[in-house]
Short mmCIF file of N, CA and C in Angstrom, two decimals:
data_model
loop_
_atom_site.label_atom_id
_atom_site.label_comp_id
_atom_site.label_asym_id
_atom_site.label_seq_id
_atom_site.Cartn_x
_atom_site.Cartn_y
_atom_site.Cartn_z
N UNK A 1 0.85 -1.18 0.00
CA UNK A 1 0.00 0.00 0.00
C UNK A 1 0.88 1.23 0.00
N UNK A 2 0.37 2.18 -0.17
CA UNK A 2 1.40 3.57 -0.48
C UNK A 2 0.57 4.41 0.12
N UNK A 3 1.00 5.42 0.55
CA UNK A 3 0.60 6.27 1.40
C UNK A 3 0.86 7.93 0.33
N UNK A 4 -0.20 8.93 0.40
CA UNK A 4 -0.35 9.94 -0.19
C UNK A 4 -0.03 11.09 0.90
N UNK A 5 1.24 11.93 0.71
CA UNK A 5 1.35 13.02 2.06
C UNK A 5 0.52 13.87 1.75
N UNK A 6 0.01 15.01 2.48
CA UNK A 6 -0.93 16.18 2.44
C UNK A 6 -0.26 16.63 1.54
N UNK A 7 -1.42 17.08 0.67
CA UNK A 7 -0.94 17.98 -0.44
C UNK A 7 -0.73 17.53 -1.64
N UNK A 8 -0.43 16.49 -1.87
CA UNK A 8 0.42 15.69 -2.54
C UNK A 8 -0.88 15.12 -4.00
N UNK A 9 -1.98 14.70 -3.30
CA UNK A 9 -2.96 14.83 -4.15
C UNK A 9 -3.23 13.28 -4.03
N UNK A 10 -4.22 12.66 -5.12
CA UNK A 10 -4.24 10.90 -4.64
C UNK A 10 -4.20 10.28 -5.87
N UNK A 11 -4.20 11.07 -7.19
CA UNK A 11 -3.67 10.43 -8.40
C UNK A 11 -4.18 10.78 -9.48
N UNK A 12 -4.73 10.30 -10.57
CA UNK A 12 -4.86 11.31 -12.20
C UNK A 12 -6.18 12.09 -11.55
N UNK A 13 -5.88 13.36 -12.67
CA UNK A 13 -7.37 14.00 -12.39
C UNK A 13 -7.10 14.58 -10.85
N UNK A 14 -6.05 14.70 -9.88
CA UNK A 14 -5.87 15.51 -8.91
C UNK A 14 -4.57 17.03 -9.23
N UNK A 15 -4.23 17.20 -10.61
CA UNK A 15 -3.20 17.85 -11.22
C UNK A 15 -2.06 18.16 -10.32
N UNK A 16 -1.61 16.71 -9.72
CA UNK A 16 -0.25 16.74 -9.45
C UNK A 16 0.36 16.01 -10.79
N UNK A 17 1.47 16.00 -11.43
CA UNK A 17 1.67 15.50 -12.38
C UNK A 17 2.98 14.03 -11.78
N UNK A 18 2.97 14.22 -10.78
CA UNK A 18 3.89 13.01 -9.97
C UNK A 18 2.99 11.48 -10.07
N UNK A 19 1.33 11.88 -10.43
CA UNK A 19 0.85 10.80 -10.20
C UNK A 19 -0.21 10.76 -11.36
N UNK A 20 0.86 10.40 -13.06
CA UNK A 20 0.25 10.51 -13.79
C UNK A 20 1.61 10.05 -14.87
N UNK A 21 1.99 9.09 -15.84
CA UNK A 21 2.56 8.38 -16.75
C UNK A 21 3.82 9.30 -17.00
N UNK A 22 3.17 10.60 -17.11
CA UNK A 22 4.21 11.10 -17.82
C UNK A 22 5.59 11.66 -17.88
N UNK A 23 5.81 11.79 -16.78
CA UNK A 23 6.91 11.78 -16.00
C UNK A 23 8.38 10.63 -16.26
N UNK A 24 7.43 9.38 -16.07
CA UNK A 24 7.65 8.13 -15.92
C UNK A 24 8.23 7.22 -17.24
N UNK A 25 7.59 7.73 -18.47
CA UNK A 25 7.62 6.90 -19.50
C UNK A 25 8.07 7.98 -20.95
N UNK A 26 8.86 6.93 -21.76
CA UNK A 26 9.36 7.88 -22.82
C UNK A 26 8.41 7.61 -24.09
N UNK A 27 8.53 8.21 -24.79
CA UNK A 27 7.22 7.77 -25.91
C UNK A 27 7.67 7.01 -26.64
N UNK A 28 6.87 6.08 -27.33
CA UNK A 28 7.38 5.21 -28.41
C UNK A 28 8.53 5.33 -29.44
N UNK A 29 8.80 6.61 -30.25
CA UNK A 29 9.95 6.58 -31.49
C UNK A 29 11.10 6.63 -30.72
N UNK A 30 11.25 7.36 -29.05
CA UNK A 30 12.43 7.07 -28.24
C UNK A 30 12.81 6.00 -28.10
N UNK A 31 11.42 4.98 -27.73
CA UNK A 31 11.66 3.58 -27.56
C UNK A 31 12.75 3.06 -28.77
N UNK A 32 11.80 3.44 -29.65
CA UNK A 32 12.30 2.52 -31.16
C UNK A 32 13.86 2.99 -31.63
N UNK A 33 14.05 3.98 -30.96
CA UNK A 33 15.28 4.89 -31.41
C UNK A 33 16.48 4.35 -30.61
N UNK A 34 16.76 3.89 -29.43
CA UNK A 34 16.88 3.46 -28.16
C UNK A 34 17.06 2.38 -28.35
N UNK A 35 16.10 1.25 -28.76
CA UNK A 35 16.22 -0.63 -28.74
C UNK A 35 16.40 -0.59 -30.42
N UNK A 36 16.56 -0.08 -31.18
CA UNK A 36 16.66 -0.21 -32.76
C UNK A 36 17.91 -1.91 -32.54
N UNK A 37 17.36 -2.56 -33.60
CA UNK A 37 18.26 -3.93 -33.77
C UNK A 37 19.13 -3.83 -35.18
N UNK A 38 19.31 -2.75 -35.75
CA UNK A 38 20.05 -2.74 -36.54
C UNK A 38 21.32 -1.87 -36.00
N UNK A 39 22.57 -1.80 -36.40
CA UNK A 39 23.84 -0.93 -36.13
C UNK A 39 23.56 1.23 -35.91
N UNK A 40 22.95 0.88 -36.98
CA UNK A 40 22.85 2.58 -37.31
C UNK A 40 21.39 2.93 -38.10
N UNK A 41 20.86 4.01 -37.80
CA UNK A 41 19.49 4.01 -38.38
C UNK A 41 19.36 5.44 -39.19
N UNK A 42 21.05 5.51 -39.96
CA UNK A 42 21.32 7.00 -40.94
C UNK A 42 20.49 6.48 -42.08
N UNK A 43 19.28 7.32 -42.36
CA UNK A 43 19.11 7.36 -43.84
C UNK A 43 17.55 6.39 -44.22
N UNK A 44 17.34 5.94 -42.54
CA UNK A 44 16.19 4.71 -42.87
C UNK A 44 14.86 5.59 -42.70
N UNK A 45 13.86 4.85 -42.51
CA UNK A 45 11.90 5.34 -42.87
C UNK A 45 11.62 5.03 -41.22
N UNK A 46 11.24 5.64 -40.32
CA UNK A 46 10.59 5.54 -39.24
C UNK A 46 8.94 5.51 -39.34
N UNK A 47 7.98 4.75 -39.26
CA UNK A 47 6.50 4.68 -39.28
C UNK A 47 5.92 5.02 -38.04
N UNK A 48 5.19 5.77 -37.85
CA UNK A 48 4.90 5.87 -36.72
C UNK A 48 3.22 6.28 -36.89
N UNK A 49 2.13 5.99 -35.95
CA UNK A 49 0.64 6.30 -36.39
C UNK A 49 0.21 8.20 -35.88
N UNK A 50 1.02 8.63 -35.08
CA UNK A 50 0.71 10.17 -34.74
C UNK A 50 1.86 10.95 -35.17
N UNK A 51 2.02 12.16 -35.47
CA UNK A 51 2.94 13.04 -36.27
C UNK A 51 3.82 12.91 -34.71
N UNK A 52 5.21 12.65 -34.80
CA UNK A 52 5.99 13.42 -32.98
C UNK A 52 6.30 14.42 -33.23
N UNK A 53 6.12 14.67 -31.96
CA UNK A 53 6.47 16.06 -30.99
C UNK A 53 7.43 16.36 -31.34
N UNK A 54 7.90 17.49 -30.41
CA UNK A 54 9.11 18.34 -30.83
C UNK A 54 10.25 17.69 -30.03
N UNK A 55 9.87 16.83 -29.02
CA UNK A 55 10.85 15.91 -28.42
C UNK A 55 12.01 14.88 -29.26
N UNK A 56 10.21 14.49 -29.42
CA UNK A 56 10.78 13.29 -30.63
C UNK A 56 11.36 13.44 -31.39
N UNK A 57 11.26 14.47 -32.31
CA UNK A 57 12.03 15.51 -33.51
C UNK A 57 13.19 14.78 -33.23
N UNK A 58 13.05 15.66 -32.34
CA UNK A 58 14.97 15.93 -31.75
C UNK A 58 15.94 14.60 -31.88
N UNK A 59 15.39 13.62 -31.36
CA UNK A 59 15.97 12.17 -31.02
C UNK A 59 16.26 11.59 -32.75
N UNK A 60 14.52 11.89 -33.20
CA UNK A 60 14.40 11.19 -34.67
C UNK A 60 15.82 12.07 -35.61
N UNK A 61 15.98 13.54 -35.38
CA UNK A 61 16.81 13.96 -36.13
C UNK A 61 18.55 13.75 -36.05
N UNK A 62 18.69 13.14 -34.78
CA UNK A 62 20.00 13.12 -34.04
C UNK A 62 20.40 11.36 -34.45
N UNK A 63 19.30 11.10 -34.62
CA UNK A 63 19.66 9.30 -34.97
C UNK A 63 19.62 9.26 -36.52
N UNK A 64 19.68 9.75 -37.43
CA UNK A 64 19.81 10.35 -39.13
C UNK A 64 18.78 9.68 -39.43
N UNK A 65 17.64 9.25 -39.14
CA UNK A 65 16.35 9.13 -39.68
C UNK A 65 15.79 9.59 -40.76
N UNK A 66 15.49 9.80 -42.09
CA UNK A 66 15.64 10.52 -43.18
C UNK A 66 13.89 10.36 -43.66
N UNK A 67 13.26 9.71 -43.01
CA UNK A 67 11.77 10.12 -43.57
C UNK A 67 10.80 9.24 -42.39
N UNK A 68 9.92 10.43 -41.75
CA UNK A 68 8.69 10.01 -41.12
C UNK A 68 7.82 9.79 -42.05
N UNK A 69 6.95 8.50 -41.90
CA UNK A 69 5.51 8.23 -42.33
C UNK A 69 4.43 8.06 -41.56
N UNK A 70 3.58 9.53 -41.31
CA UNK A 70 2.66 9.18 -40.42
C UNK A 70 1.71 9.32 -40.70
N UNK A 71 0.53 8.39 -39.64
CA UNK A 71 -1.09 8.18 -40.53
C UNK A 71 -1.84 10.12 -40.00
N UNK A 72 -1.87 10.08 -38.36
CA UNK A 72 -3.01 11.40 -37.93
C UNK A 72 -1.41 12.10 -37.34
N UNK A 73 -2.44 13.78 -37.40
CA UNK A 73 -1.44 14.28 -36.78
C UNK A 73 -2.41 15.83 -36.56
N UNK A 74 -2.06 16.07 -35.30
CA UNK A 74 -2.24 17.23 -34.70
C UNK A 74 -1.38 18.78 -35.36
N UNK A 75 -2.07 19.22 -36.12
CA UNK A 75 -1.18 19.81 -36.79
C UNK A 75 -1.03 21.37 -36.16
N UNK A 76 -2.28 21.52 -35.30
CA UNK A 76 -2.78 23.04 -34.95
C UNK A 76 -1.78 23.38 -33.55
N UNK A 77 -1.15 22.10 -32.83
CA UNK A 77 -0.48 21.67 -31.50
C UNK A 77 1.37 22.80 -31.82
N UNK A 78 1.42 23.45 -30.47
CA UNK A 78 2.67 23.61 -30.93
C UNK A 78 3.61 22.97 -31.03
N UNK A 79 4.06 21.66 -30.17
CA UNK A 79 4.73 21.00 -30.42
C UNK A 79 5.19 20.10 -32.33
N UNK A 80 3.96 19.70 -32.45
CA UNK A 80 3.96 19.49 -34.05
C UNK A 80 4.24 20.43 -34.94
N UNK A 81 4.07 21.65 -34.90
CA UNK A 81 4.83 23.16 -35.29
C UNK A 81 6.18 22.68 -35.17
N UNK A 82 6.64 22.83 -34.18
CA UNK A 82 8.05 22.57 -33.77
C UNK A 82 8.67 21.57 -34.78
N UNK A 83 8.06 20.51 -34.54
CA UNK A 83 8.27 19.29 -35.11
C UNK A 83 8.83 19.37 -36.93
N UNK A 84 7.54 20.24 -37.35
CA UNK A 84 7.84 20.18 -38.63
C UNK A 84 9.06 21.25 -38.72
N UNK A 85 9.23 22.36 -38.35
CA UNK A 85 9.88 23.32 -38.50
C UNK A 85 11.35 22.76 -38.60
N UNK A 86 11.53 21.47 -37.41
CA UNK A 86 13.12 21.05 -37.19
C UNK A 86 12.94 19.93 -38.10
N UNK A 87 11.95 18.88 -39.03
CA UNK A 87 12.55 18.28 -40.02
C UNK A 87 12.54 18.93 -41.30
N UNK A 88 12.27 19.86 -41.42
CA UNK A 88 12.51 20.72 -42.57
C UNK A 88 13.83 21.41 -42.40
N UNK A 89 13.92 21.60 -41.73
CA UNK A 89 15.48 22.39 -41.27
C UNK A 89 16.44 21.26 -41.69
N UNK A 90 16.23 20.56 -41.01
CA UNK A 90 17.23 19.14 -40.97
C UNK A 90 16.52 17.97 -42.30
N UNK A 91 15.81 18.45 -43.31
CA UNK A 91 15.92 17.62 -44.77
C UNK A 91 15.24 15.87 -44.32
N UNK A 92 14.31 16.15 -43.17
CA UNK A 92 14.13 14.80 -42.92
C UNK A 92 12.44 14.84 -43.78
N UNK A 93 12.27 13.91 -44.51
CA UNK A 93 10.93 13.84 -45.01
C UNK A 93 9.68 13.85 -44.49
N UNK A 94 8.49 14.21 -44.13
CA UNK A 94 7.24 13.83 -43.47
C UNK A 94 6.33 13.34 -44.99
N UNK A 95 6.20 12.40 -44.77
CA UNK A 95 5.10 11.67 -45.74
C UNK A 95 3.81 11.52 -44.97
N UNK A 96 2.58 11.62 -45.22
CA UNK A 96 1.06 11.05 -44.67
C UNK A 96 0.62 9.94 -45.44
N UNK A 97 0.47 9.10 -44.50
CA UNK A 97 0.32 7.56 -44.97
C UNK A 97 -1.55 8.16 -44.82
N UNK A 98 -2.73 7.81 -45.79
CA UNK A 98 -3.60 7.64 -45.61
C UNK A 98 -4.38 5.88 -45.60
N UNK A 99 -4.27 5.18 -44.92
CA UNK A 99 -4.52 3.94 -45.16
C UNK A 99 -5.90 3.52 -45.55
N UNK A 100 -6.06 2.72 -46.11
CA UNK A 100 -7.33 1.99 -46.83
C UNK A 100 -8.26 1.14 -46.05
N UNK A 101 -7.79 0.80 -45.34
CA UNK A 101 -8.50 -0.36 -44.30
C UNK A 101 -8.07 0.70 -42.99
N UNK A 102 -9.23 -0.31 -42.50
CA UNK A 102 -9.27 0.20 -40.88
C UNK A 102 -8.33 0.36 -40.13
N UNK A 103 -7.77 -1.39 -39.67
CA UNK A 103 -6.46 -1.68 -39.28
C UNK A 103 -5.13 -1.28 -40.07
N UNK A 104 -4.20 -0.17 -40.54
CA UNK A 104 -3.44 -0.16 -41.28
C UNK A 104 -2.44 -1.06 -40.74
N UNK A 105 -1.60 -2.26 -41.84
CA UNK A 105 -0.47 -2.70 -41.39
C UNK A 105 0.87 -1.66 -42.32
N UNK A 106 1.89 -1.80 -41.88
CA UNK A 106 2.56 -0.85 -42.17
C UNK A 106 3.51 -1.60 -43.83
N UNK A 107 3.94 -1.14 -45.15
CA UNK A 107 3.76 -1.41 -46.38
C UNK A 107 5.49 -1.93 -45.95
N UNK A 108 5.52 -3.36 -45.74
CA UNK A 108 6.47 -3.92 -45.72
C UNK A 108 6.62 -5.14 -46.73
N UNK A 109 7.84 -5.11 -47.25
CA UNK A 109 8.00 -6.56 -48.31
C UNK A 109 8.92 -7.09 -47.83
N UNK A 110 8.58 -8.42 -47.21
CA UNK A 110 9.31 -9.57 -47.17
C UNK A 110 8.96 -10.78 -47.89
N UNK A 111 8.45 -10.45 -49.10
CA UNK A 111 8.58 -11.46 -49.62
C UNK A 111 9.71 -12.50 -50.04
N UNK A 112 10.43 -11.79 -50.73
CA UNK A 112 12.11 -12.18 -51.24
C UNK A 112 12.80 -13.43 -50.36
N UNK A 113 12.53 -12.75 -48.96
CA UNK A 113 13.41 -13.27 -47.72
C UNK A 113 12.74 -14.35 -47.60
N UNK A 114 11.10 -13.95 -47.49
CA UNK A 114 10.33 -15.34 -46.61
C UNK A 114 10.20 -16.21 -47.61
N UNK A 115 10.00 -16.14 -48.91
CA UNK A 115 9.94 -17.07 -49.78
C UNK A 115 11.03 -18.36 -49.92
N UNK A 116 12.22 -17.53 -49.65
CA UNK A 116 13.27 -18.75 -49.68
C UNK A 116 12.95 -19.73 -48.62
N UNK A 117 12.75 -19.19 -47.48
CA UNK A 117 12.53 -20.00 -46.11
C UNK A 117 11.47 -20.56 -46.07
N UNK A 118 10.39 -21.12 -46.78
CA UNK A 118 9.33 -21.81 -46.80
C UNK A 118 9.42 -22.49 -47.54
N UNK A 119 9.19 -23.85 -46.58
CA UNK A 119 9.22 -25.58 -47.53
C UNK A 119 8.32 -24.96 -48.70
N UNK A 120 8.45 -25.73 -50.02
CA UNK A 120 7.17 -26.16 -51.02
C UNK A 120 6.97 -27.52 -50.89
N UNK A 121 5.78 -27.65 -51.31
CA UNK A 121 5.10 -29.22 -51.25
C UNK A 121 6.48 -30.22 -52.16
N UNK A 122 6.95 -30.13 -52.70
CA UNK A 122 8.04 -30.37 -53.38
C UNK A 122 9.19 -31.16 -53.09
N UNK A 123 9.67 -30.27 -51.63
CA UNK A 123 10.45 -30.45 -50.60
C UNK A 123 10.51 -31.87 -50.16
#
């Protein structure tokens, strides 16, 4: 059990911000930027489903990321201002993915790869 001192508030919706995610957690393209499984990520396509922040910018532009593809985006937000202002500065692409289906999966080909690796009846 945890104990709340005076003042302190008792959790979301009391606008202490100590007792609320954000503090706590980095956003997803940090994540991806951060655990990436390849060597270096100069020059590659980051997908992401909301336009990032001006945080994110920063990380996405410092790791040579060379083109966002995103589906929604808050465009009226200052942070997304920001956002665009520093990949335009820095030559990084913003593309808008509008997807067709509900669920968008993101436009990946592995065919080439997976094809070799699958028995045929043949086999």
């Amino acid at each position: 059990a945890s104990s709340v001192t005076e003042g302190e508030g008792g959790g979301e919706g009391t606008g202490n911000p100590l007792h609320t995610k954000d503090f706590y957690m980095c956003p997803a393209e940090v994540n991806a930027v951060l655990n990436k499984t390849s060597p270096d990520l100069k020059g590659k396509r980051m997908y992401v489903p909301d336009f990032p922040s001006n945080e994110c910018a920063k990380i996405i532009i410092q790791a040579g990321i060379t083109e966002v593809i995103y589906i929604r985006s808050d465009s009226d937000s200052d942070p997304v201002r920001a956002s665009r202002i520093m990949f335009q500065m820095a030559g990084v692409k913003v593309t808008h993915y509008s997807p067709s289906q509900l669920n968008p999966v993101a436009p990946l080909d592995f065919s080439s790869s997976y094809q070799a690796a699958v028995p045929t009846a043949t086999s």
